[in-house]
PDB file of C-alpha atoms in Angstrom:
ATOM      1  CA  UNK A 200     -30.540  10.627  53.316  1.00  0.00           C
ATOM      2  CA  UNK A 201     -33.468  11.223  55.262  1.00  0.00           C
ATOM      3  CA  UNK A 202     -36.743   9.130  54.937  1.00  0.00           C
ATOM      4  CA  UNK A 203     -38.730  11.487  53.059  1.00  0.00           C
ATOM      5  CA  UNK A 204     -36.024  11.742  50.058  1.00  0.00           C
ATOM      6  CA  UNK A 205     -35.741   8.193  50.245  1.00  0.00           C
ATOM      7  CA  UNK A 206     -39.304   7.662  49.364  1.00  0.00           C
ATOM      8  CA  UNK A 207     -38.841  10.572  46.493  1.00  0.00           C
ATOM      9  CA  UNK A 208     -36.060   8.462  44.942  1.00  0.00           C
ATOM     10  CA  UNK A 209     -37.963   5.262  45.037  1.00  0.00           C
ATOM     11  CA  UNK A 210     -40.888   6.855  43.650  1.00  0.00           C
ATOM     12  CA  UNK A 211     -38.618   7.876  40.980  1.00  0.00           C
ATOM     13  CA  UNK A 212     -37.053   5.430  40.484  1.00  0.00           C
ATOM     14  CA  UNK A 213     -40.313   2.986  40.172  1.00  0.00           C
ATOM     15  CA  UNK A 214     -41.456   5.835  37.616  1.00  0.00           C
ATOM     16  CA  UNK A 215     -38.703   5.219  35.564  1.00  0.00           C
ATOM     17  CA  UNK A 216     -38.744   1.712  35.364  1.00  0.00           C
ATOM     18  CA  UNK A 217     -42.163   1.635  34.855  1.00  0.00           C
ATOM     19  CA  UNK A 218     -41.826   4.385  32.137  1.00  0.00           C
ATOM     20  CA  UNK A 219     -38.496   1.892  30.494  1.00  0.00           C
ATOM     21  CA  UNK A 220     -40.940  -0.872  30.616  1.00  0.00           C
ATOM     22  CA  UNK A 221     -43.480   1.196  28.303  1.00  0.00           C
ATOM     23  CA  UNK A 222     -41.460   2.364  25.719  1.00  0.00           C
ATOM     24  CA  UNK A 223     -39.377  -1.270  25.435  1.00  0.00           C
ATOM     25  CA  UNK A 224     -43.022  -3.016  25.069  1.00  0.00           C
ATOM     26  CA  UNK A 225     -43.789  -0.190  22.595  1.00  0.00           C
ATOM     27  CA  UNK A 226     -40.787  -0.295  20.330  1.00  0.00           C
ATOM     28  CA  UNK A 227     -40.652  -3.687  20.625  1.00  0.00           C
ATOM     29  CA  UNK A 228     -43.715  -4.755  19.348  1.00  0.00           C
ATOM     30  CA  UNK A 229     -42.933  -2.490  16.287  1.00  0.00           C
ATOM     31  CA  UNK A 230     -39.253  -4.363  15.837  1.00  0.00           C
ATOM     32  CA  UNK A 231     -41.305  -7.483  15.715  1.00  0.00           C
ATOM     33  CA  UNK A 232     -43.936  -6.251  13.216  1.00  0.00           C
ATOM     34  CA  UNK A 233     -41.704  -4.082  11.063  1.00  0.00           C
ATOM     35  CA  UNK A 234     -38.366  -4.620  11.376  1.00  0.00           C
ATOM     36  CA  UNK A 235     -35.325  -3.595  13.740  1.00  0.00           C
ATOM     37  CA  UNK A 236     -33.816  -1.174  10.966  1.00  0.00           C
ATOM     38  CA  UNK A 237     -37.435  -0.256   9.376  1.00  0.00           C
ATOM     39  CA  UNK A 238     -38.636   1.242  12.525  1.00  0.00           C
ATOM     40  CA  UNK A 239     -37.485   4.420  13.426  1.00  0.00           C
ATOM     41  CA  UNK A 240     -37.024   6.671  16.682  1.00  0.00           C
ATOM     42  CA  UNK A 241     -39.787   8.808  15.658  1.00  0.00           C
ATOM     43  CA  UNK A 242     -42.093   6.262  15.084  1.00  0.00           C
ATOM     44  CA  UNK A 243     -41.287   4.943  18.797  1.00  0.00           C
ATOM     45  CA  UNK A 244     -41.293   7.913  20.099  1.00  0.00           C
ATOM     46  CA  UNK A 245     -44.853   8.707  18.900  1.00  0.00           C
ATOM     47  CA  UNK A 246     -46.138   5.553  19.728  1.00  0.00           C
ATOM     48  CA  UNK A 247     -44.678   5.853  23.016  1.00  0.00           C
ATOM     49  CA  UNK A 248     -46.068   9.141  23.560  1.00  0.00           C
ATOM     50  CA  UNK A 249     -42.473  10.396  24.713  1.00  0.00           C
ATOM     51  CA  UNK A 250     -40.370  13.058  23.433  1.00  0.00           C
ATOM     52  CA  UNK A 251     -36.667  11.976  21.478  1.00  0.00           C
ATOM     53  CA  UNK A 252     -35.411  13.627  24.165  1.00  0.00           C
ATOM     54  CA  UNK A 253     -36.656  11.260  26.658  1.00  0.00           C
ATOM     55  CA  UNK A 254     -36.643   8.619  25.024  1.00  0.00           C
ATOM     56  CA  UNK A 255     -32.790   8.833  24.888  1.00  0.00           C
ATOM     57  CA  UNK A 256     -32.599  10.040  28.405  1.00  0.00           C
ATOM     58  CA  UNK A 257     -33.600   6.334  29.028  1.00  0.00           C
ATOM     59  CA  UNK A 258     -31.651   4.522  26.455  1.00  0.00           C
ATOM     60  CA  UNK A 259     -28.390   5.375  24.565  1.00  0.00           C
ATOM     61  CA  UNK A 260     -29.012   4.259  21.020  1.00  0.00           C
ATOM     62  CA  UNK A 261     -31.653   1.820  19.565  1.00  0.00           C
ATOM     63  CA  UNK A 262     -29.888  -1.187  20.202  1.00  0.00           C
ATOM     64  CA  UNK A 263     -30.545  -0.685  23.568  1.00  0.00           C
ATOM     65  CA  UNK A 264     -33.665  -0.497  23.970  1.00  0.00           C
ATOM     66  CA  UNK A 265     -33.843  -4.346  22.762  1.00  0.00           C
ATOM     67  CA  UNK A 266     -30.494  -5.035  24.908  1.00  0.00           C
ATOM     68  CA  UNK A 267     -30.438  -2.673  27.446  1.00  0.00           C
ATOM     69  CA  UNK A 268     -31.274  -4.760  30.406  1.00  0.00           C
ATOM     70  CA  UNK A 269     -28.333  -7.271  29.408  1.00  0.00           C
ATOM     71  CA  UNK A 270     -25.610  -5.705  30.558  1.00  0.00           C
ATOM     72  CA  UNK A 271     -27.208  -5.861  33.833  1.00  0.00           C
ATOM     73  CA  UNK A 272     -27.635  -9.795  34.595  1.00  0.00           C
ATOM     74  CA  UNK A 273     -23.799  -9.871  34.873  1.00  0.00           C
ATOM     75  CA  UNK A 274     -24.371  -8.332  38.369  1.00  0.00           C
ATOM     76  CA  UNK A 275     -27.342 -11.078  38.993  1.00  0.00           C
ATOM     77  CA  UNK A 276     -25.103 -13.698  37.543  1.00  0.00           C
ATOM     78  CA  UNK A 277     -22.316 -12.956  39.698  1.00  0.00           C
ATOM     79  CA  UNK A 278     -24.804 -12.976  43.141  1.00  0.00           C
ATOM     80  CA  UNK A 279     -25.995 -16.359  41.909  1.00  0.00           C
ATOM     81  CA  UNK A 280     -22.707 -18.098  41.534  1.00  0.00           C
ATOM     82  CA  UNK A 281     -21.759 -16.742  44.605  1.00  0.00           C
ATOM     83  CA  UNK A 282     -24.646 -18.730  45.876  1.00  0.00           C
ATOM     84  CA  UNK A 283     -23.081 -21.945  44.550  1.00  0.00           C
ATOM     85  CA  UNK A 284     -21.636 -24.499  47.024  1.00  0.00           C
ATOM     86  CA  UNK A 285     -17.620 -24.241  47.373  1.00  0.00           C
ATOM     87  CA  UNK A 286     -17.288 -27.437  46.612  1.00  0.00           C
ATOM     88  CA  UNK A 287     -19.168 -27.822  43.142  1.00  0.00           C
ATOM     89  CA  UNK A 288     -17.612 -28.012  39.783  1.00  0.00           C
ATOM     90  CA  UNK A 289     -17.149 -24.568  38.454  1.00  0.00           C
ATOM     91  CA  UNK A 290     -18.433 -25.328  35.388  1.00  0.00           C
ATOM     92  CA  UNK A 291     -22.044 -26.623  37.043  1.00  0.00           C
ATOM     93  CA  UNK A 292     -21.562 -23.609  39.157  1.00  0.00           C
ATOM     94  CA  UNK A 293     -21.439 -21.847  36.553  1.00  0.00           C
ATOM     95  CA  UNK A 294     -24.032 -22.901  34.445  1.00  0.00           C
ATOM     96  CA  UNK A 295     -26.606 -22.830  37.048  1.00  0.00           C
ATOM     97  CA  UNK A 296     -25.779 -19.535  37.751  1.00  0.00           C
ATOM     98  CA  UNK A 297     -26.400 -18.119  34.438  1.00  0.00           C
ATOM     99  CA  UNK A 298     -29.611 -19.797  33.990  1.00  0.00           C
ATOM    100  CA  UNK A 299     -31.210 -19.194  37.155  1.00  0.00           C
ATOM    101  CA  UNK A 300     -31.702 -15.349  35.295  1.00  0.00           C
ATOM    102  CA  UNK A 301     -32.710 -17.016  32.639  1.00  0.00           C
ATOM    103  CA  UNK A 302     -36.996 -15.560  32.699  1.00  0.00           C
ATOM    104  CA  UNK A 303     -38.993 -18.648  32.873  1.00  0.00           C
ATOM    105  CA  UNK A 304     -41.974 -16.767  33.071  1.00  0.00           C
ATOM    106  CA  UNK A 305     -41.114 -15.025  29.564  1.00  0.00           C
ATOM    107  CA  UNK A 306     -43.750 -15.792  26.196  1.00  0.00           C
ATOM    108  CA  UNK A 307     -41.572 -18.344  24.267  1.00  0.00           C
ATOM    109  CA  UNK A 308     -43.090 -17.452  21.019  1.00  0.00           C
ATOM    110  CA  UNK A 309     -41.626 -13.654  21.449  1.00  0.00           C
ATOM    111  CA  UNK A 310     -38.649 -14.854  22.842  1.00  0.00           C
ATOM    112  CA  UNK A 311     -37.834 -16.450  20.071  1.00  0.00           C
ATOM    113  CA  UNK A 312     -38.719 -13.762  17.533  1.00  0.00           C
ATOM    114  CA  UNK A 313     -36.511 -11.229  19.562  1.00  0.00           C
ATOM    115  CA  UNK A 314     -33.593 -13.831  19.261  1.00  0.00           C
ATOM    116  CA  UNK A 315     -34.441 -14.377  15.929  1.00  0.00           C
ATOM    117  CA  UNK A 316     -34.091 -10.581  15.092  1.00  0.00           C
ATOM    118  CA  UNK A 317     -30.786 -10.097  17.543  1.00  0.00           C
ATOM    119  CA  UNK A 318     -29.081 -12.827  15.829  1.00  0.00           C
ATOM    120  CA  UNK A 319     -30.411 -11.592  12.335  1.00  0.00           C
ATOM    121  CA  UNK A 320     -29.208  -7.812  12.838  1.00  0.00           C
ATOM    122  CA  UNK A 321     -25.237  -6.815  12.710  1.00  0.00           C
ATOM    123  CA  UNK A 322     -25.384  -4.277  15.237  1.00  0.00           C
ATOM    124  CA  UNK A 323     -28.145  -5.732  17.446  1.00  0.00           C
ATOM    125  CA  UNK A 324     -25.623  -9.081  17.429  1.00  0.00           C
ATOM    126  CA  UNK A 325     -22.232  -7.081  17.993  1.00  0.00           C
ATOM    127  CA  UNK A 326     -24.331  -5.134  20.640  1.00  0.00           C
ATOM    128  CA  UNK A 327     -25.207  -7.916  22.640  1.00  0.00           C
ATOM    129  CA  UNK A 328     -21.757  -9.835  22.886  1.00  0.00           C
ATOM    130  CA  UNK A 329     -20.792  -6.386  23.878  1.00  0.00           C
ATOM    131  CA  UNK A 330     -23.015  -6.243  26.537  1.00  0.00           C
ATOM    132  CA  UNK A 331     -22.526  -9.826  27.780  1.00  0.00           C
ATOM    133  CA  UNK A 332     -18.774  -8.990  27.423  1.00  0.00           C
ATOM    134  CA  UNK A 333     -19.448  -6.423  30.245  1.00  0.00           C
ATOM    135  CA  UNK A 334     -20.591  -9.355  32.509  1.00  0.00           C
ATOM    136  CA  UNK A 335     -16.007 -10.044  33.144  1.00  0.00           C
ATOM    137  CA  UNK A 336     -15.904  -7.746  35.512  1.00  0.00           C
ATOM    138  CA  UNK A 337     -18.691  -9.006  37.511  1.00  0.00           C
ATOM    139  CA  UNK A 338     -17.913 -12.595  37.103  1.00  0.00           C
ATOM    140  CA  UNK A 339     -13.966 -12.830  36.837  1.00  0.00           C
ATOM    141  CA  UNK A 340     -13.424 -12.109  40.892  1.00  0.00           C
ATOM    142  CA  UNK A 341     -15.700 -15.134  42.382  1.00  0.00           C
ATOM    143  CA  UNK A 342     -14.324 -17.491  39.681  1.00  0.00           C
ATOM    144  CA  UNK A 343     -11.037 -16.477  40.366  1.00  0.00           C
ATOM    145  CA  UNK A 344     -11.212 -17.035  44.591  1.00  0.00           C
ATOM    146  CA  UNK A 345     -12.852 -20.419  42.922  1.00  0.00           C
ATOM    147  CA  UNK A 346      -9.697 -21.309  40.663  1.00  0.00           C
ATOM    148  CA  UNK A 347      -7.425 -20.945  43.854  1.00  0.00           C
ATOM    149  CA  UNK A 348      -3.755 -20.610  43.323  1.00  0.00           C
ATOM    150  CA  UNK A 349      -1.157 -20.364  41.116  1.00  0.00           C
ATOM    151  CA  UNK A 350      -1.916 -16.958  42.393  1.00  0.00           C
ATOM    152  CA  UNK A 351       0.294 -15.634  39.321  1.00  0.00           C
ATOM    153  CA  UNK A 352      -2.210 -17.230  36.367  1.00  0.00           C
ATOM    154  CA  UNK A 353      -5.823 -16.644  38.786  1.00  0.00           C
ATOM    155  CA  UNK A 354      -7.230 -13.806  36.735  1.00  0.00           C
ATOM    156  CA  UNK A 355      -5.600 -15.286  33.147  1.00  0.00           C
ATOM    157  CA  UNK A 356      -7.296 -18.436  34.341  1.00  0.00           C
ATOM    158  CA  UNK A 357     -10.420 -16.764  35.563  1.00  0.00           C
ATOM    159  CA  UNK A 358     -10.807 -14.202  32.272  1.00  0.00           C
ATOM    160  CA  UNK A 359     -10.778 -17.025  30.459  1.00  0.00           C
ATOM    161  CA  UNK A 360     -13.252 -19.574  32.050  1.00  0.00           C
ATOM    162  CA  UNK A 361     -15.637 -16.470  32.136  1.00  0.00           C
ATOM    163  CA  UNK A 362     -14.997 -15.806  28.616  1.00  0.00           C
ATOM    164  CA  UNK A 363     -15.789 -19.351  27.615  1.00  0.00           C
ATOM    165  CA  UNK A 364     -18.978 -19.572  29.308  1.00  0.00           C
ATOM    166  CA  UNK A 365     -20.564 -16.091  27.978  1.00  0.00           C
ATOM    167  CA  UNK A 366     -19.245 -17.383  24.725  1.00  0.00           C
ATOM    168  CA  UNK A 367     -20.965 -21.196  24.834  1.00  0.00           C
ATOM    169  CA  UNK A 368     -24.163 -18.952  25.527  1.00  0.00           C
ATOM    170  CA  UNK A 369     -24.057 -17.310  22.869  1.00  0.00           C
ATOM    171  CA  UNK A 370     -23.389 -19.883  20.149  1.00  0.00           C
ATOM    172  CA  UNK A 371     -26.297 -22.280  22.759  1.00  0.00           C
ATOM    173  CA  UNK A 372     -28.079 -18.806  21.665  1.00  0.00           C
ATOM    174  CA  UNK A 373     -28.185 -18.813  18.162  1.00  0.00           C
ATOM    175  CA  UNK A 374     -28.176 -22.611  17.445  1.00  0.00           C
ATOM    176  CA  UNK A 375     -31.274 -22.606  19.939  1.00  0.00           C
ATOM    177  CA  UNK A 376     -32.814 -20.089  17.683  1.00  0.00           C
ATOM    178  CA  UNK A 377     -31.875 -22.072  14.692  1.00  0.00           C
ATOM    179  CA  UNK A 378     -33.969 -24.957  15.806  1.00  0.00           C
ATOM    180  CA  UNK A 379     -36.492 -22.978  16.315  1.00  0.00           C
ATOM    181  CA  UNK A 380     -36.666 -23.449  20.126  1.00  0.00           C
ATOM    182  CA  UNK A 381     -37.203 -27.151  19.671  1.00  0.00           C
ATOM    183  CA  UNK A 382     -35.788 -27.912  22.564  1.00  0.00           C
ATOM    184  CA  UNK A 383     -34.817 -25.016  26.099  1.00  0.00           C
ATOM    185  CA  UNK A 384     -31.573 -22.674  25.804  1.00  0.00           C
ATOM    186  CA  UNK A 385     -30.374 -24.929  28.775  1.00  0.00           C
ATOM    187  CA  UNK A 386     -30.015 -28.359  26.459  1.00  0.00           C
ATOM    188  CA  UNK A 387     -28.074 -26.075  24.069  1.00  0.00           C
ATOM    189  CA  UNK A 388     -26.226 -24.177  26.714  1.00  0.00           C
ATOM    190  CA  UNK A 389     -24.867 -27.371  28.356  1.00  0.00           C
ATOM    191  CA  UNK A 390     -23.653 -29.162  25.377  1.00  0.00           C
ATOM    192  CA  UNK A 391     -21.914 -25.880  24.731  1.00  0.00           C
ATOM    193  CA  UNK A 392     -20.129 -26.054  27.878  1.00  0.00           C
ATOM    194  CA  UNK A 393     -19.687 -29.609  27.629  1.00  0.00           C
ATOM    195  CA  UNK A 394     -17.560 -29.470  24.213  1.00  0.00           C
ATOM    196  CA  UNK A 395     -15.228 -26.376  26.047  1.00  0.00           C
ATOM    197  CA  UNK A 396     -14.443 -28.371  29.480  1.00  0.00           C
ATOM    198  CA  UNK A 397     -15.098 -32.074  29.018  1.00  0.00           C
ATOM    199  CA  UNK A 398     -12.294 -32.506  26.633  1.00  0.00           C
TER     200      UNK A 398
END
């Protein structure tokens, strides 16, 4: 690839990010005022200023434009743990690793009125485990070199301690949301792994 293309696919690819960015504020903000299922893709994409066309040129179905980057993380999730020392309890490895995505810098109040709308909405819910399901294939190889042998059971073994974990996050999720954020995702998230591997 020579320079000059280079710089033409990370201009476009900065435009479409950028463009992503608008029209997930934009339907966003009317999910939160109106409802996930009231809102529909025309009113996005006239909000947005975007054709239909467009807009699913950037996202596959509604459901992703509230979940779209989630899929995503797995591949973040996966660099972190690799980050972890050998030597540390999988489980801490693990947990670290999954909330050092976590965005810290992220409007709690919103946060916790697009959790409360995920965990309120069938197909925004199924959507998201879906997505997080995705994050096996990311995960499953460094936890697996981590297990060590029986080399015949590794990726069982493996499957299933990645399995756990995306599934303690999402029941750390929705109890966290429950409470009404009383306390971070990472109090809930931890307890969640703690019942799973401390017993």
């Amino acid at each position: 690839m020579t320079e000059s293309a280079g710089s033409v696919e990370r201009l476009w690819d900065r435009t479409r990010r950028s463009v992503q960015a608008e029209i997930i504020q934009v339907a966003m903000d009317l999910f939160l005022r109106k409802g996930f299922e009231q809102t529909t893709i025309d009113e996005i994409v006239a909000a947005a200023g975007v054709s239909r066309r467009s807009l699913f040129r950037y996202f596959g179905t509604k459901e992703d434009i509230v979940l779209g980057g989630l899929a995503d993380e797995g591949t973040r999730v996966s660099a972190e743990l690799a980050k972890r020392p050998d030597d540390e309890d999988l489980w801490t490895a693990l947990r670290s690793a999954i909330l050092a995505v976590e965005d810290t810098d992220a409007d709690d109040e919103r946060t916790l009125a697009v959790a409360r709308m995920m965990y309120g909405n069938p197909s925004l819910r199924a959507r998201s485990i879906e997505k997080h399901l995705r994050w096996q294939s990311d995960l499953v190889p460094e936890v697996r070199r981590r297990l060590g042998p029986p080399e015949e059971t590794a990726d069982l073994r493996a499957a299933a301690v990645v399995a756990s974990a995306i599934t303690c996050l999402d029941v750390a999720g929705e109890a966290w949301t429950r409470a009404g954020a009383d306390q971070p995702l990472a109090v809930y998230f931890t307890r969640a792994l703690d019942a799973v591997h401390r017993r």
